Amino acid sequence: MNITIFGHGHLASAVGKNFSESGNQVSYVTHENDARIGDLAVLAVPYSAIKDIVKRYSRQLAGKIVVDATNPINFQNWTLTVPADSSSAAETAKLLPESKVLKAFNTVTAASLTDGKLANGAAPQVLVAGDDEAAKQSLAKSLAESPLEIVDVGVLARARDLESLGMIELSMAANKKLPLSGGFLLVK
């Protein structure tokens, strides 16, 4: 599958590494370059950059799977910056009505994605929310050869919960209560 990743930071590199390990073709889009958009695009950028990306690439993203990996956090007071009844992914879906928007990668640190394991040695779990079942299955299939475990948590409305979980994880890491390779794990 052709994967396009918006961003050039640690998260973008870590996500791209896992797609590459699964045999996908990965390209990166930054503010310095343009690229043809693949079958699946990952927004691994600060939340504040999404509107500019959508403005610039909305036609190219139509019909594509768009994965919102952001955590819309105000780091001054550790609160979410989206409306209380919404999420970054829901806001992105409003801006891209012709795309299949998913929420994923925001509850796993870049360090865990890069290492392919959590501090305890367990496989990182990528929690995925979205309304399009085929899009979620495509995401899981495109990562099947990576060390990641993909967990479908339900509809896109669950993205708000994932963003809250991501905020808790990041605040714990920032306060040194959780290592950067730590995280939450669903025990089955």
mmCIF file of C-alpha atoms in Angstrom:
data_model
loop_
_atom_site.group_PDB
_atom_site.id
_atom_site.type_symbol
_atom_site.label_atom_id
_atom_site.label_comp_id
_atom_site.label_asym_id
_atom_site.label_seq_id
_atom_site.Cartn_x
_atom_site.Cartn_y
_atom_site.Cartn_z
ATOM 1 C CA MET A 1 0.000 0.000 0.000
ATOM 2 C CA ASN A 2 1.187 3.552 -0.623
ATOM 3 C CA ILE A 3 1.311 5.486 2.642
ATOM 4 C CA THR A 4 1.739 9.242 2.917
ATOM 5 C CA ILE A 5 2.808 10.705 6.239
ATOM 6 C CA PHE A 6 2.382 14.381 6.975
ATOM 7 C CA GLY A 7 5.083 15.459 9.408
ATOM 8 C CA HIS A 8 8.761 15.001 10.036
ATOM 9 C CA GLY A 9 9.070 14.608 13.802
ATOM 10 C CA HIS A 10 9.580 11.585 16.030
ATOM 11 C CA LEU A 11 5.989 10.366 15.686
ATOM 12 C CA ALA A 12 6.016 10.644 11.886
ATOM 13 C CA SER A 13 9.292 8.710 11.682
ATOM 14 C CA ALA A 14 8.108 6.044 14.123
ATOM 15 C CA VAL A 15 4.795 5.525 12.332
ATOM 16 C CA GLY A 16 6.572 5.417 8.961
ATOM 17 C CA LYS A 17 9.036 2.823 10.250
ATOM 18 C CA ASN A 18 6.198 0.456 11.138
ATOM 19 C CA PHE A 19 4.494 0.874 7.773
ATOM 20 C CA SER A 20 7.826 0.297 5.996
ATOM 21 C CA GLU A 21 8.490 -2.862 8.038
ATOM 22 C CA SER A 22 5.174 -4.179 6.783
ATOM 23 C CA GLY A 23 6.248 -3.743 3.167
ATOM 24 C CA ASN A 24 4.394 -0.522 2.367
ATOM 25 C CA GLN A 25 5.762 2.308 0.252
ATOM 26 C CA VAL A 26 6.091 5.331 2.559
ATOM 27 C CA SER A 27 6.527 8.971 1.571
ATOM 28 C CA TYR A 28 6.644 12.035 3.784
ATOM 29 C CA VAL A 29 5.097 15.450 3.232
ATOM 30 C CA THR A 30 6.489 18.421 5.127
ATOM 31 C CA HIS A 31 5.927 22.134 4.698
ATOM 32 C CA GLU A 32 8.987 22.163 2.441
ATOM 33 C CA ASN A 33 7.745 19.624 -0.090
ATOM 34 C CA ASP A 34 4.678 18.350 -1.866
ATOM 35 C CA ALA A 35 3.973 14.743 -2.620
ATOM 36 C CA ARG A 36 1.392 12.661 -4.327
ATOM 37 C CA ILE A 37 -0.991 11.334 -1.680
ATOM 38 C CA GLY A 38 -1.068 7.551 -1.259
ATOM 39 C CA ASP A 39 -3.991 5.268 -0.436
ATOM 40 C CA LEU A 40 -3.658 6.090 3.243
ATOM 41 C CA ALA A 41 -2.442 9.352 4.797
ATOM 42 C CA VAL A 42 -1.340 9.856 8.402
ATOM 43 C CA LEU A 43 -1.515 13.275 10.040
ATOM 44 C CA ALA A 44 1.473 13.039 12.410
ATOM 45 C CA VAL A 45 1.664 16.780 12.966
ATOM 46 C CA PRO A 46 0.676 19.189 15.718
ATOM 47 C CA TYR A 47 -3.104 19.588 15.900
ATOM 48 C CA SER A 48 -2.768 23.245 14.910
ATOM 49 C CA ALA A 49 -1.380 22.212 11.496
ATOM 50 C CA ILE A 50 -4.397 20.181 10.384
ATOM 51 C CA LYS A 51 -6.453 23.066 8.967
ATOM 52 C CA ASP A 52 -3.567 24.189 6.759
ATOM 53 C CA ILE A 53 -3.009 20.635 5.520
ATOM 54 C CA VAL A 54 -6.694 20.205 4.740
ATOM 55 C CA LYS A 55 -6.826 23.553 2.970
ATOM 56 C CA ARG A 56 -3.868 22.586 0.795
ATOM 57 C CA TYR A 57 -4.645 18.882 0.156
ATOM 58 C CA SER A 58 -8.424 18.407 0.557
ATOM 59 C CA ARG A 59 -8.951 17.373 -3.087
ATOM 60 C CA GLN A 60 -6.090 14.874 -2.950
ATOM 61 C CA LEU A 61 -7.350 13.425 0.349
ATOM 62 C CA ALA A 62 -10.894 12.849 -0.980
ATOM 63 C CA GLY A 63 -11.678 9.141 -1.061
ATOM 64 C CA LYS A 64 -8.541 8.291 0.931
ATOM 65 C CA ILE A 65 -8.114 6.856 4.409
ATOM 66 C CA VAL A 66 -6.895 9.679 6.654
ATOM 67 C CA VAL A 67 -5.485 8.739 10.057
ATOM 68 C CA ASP A 68 -5.470 11.525 12.640
ATOM 69 C CA ALA A 69 -2.582 10.783 15.033
ATOM 70 C CA THR A 70 -2.715 14.101 16.867
ATOM 71 C CA ASN A 71 -3.344 14.889 20.495
ATOM 72 C CA PRO A 72 -5.054 18.307 20.676
ATOM 73 C CA ILE A 73 -3.553 19.346 24.001
ATOM 74 C CA ASN A 74 -2.992 22.684 25.692
ATOM 75 C CA PHE A 75 0.333 21.874 27.360
ATOM 76 C CA GLN A 76 0.041 24.828 29.761
ATOM 77 C CA ASN A 77 -2.851 23.284 31.703
ATOM 78 C CA TRP A 78 -3.073 19.769 30.214
ATOM 79 C CA THR A 79 -6.553 20.060 28.737
ATOM 80 C CA LEU A 80 -7.924 19.117 25.342
ATOM 81 C CA THR A 81 -8.302 22.064 22.968
ATOM 82 C CA VAL A 82 -11.277 20.720 21.004
ATOM 83 C CA PRO A 83 -14.947 21.207 21.965
ATOM 84 C CA ALA A 84 -16.070 19.013 24.871
ATOM 85 C CA ASP A 85 -18.374 16.997 22.609
ATOM 86 C CA SER A 86 -15.815 16.488 19.856
ATOM 87 C CA SER A 87 -12.270 15.381 19.052
ATOM 88 C CA SER A 88 -9.489 16.261 16.671
ATOM 89 C CA ALA A 89 -10.531 13.325 14.497
ATOM 90 C CA ALA A 90 -14.188 14.426 14.452
ATOM 91 C CA GLU A 91 -13.151 17.973 13.538
ATOM 92 C CA THR A 92 -10.891 16.572 10.797
ATOM 93 C CA ALA A 93 -13.777 14.435 9.492
ATOM 94 C CA LYS A 94 -15.930 17.581 9.218
ATOM 95 C CA LEU A 95 -13.201 19.237 7.144
ATOM 96 C CA LEU A 96 -12.750 16.119 4.966
ATOM 97 C CA PRO A 97 -16.284 14.776 4.386
ATOM 98 C CA GLU A 98 -15.162 12.723 1.367
ATOM 99 C CA SER A 99 -12.341 10.984 3.277
ATOM 100 C CA LYS A 100 -12.479 7.988 5.610
ATOM 101 C CA VAL A 101 -11.116 9.463 8.842
ATOM 102 C CA LEU A 102 -9.687 7.238 11.578
ATOM 103 C CA LYS A 103 -8.079 8.003 14.919
ATOM 104 C CA ALA A 104 -4.929 5.995 15.691
ATOM 105 C CA PHE A 105 -1.343 6.160 16.981
ATOM 106 C CA ASN A 106 -2.045 8.910 19.530
ATOM 107 C CA THR A 107 -2.059 6.592 22.560
ATOM 108 C CA VAL A 108 1.374 5.104 21.857
ATOM 109 C CA THR A 109 4.577 7.068 22.308
ATOM 110 C CA ALA A 110 6.983 7.562 19.431
ATOM 111 C CA ALA A 111 9.622 5.720 21.483
ATOM 112 C CA SER A 112 7.400 2.629 21.827
ATOM 113 C CA LEU A 113 6.488 2.740 18.138
ATOM 114 C CA THR A 114 10.173 2.999 17.203
ATOM 115 C CA ASP A 115 11.263 0.188 19.547
ATOM 116 C CA GLY A 116 8.314 -2.011 18.625
ATOM 117 C CA LYS A 117 7.744 -2.760 22.286
ATOM 118 C CA LEU A 118 6.744 -1.165 25.563
ATOM 119 C CA ALA A 119 9.068 -0.896 28.557
ATOM 120 C CA ASN A 120 7.763 -4.250 29.820
ATOM 121 C CA GLY A 121 8.491 -5.929 26.470
ATOM 122 C CA ALA A 122 4.846 -6.134 25.357
ATOM 123 C CA ALA A 123 3.822 -5.195 21.839
ATOM 124 C CA PRO A 124 2.483 -1.645 21.579
ATOM 125 C CA GLN A 125 -1.259 -1.570 21.044
ATOM 126 C CA VAL A 126 -2.548 0.931 18.510
ATOM 127 C CA LEU A 127 -6.130 1.779 19.435
ATOM 128 C CA VAL A 128 -8.193 2.676 16.354
ATOM 129 C CA ALA A 129 -11.544 4.470 16.185
ATOM 130 C CA GLY A 130 -13.536 5.110 13.035
ATOM 131 C CA ASP A 131 -16.879 4.755 11.326
ATOM 132 C CA ASP A 132 -15.616 2.966 8.204
ATOM 133 C CA GLU A 133 -14.977 -0.721 8.910
ATOM 134 C CA ALA A 134 -13.141 -1.297 5.614
ATOM 135 C CA ALA A 135 -10.787 1.608 6.386
ATOM 136 C CA LYS A 136 -9.982 0.146 9.808
ATOM 137 C CA GLN A 137 -9.324 -3.251 8.243
ATOM 138 C CA SER A 138 -7.045 -1.646 5.620
ATOM 139 C CA LEU A 139 -5.053 0.078 8.360
ATOM 140 C CA ALA A 140 -4.685 -3.184 10.286
ATOM 141 C CA LYS A 141 -3.678 -5.093 7.146
ATOM 142 C CA SER A 142 -1.093 -2.445 6.222
ATOM 143 C CA LEU A 143 0.567 -2.960 9.625
ATOM 144 C CA ALA A 144 0.230 -6.750 9.803
ATOM 145 C CA GLU A 145 3.985 -7.376 9.525
ATOM 146 C CA SER A 146 4.904 -4.756 12.125
ATOM 147 C CA PRO A 147 5.302 -5.531 15.842
ATOM 148 C CA LEU A 148 2.189 -3.464 16.611
ATOM 149 C CA GLU A 149 -1.107 -4.909 17.790
ATOM 150 C CA ILE A 150 -4.073 -3.109 16.225
ATOM 151 C CA VAL A 151 -7.152 -2.864 18.456
ATOM 152 C CA ASP A 152 -10.480 -1.628 17.058
ATOM 153 C CA VAL A 153 -12.181 0.404 19.802
ATOM 154 C CA GLY A 154 -15.299 1.303 17.829
ATOM 155 C CA VAL A 155 -16.799 4.309 16.108
ATOM 156 C CA LEU A 156 -15.169 7.688 15.500
ATOM 157 C CA ALA A 157 -16.980 9.125 18.538
ATOM 158 C CA ARG A 158 -14.503 7.076 20.645
ATOM 159 C CA ALA A 159 -11.708 9.340 19.337
ATOM 160 C CA ARG A 160 -12.450 11.786 22.160
ATOM 161 C CA ASP A 161 -11.709 9.007 24.650
ATOM 162 C CA LEU A 162 -8.491 8.106 22.833
ATOM 163 C CA GLU A 163 -7.388 11.745 22.906
ATOM 164 C CA SER A 164 -8.060 11.904 26.647
ATOM 165 C CA LEU A 165 -6.053 8.715 27.128
ATOM 166 C CA GLY A 166 -3.238 10.133 25.003
ATOM 167 C CA MET A 167 -3.227 13.293 27.113
ATOM 168 C CA ILE A 168 -2.994 11.269 30.337
ATOM 169 C CA GLU A 169 -0.118 9.207 28.958
ATOM 170 C CA LEU A 170 1.803 12.282 27.771
ATOM 171 C CA SER A 171 1.258 14.169 31.036
ATOM 172 C CA MET A 172 2.478 11.173 33.029
ATOM 173 C CA ALA A 173 5.589 10.933 30.832
ATOM 174 C CA ALA A 174 6.189 14.680 31.135
ATOM 175 C CA ASN A 175 5.965 14.373 34.925
ATOM 176 C CA LYS A 176 8.322 11.363 34.871
ATOM 177 C CA LYS A 177 5.648 9.019 36.226
ATOM 178 C CA LEU A 178 5.877 6.896 33.097
ATOM 179 C CA PRO A 179 8.919 6.171 30.928
ATOM 180 C CA LEU A 180 8.834 7.312 27.307
ATOM 181 C CA SER A 181 8.702 3.648 26.333
ATOM 182 C CA GLY A 182 5.847 3.070 28.740
ATOM 183 C CA GLY A 183 2.161 3.189 28.023
ATOM 184 C CA PHE A 184 -1.207 1.652 28.632
ATOM 185 C CA LEU A 185 -1.888 -1.954 27.768
ATOM 186 C CA LEU A 186 -5.211 -3.751 27.381
ATOM 187 C CA VAL A 187 -4.937 -7.089 29.130
ATOM 188 C CA LYS A 188 -6.955 -9.790 27.450
#
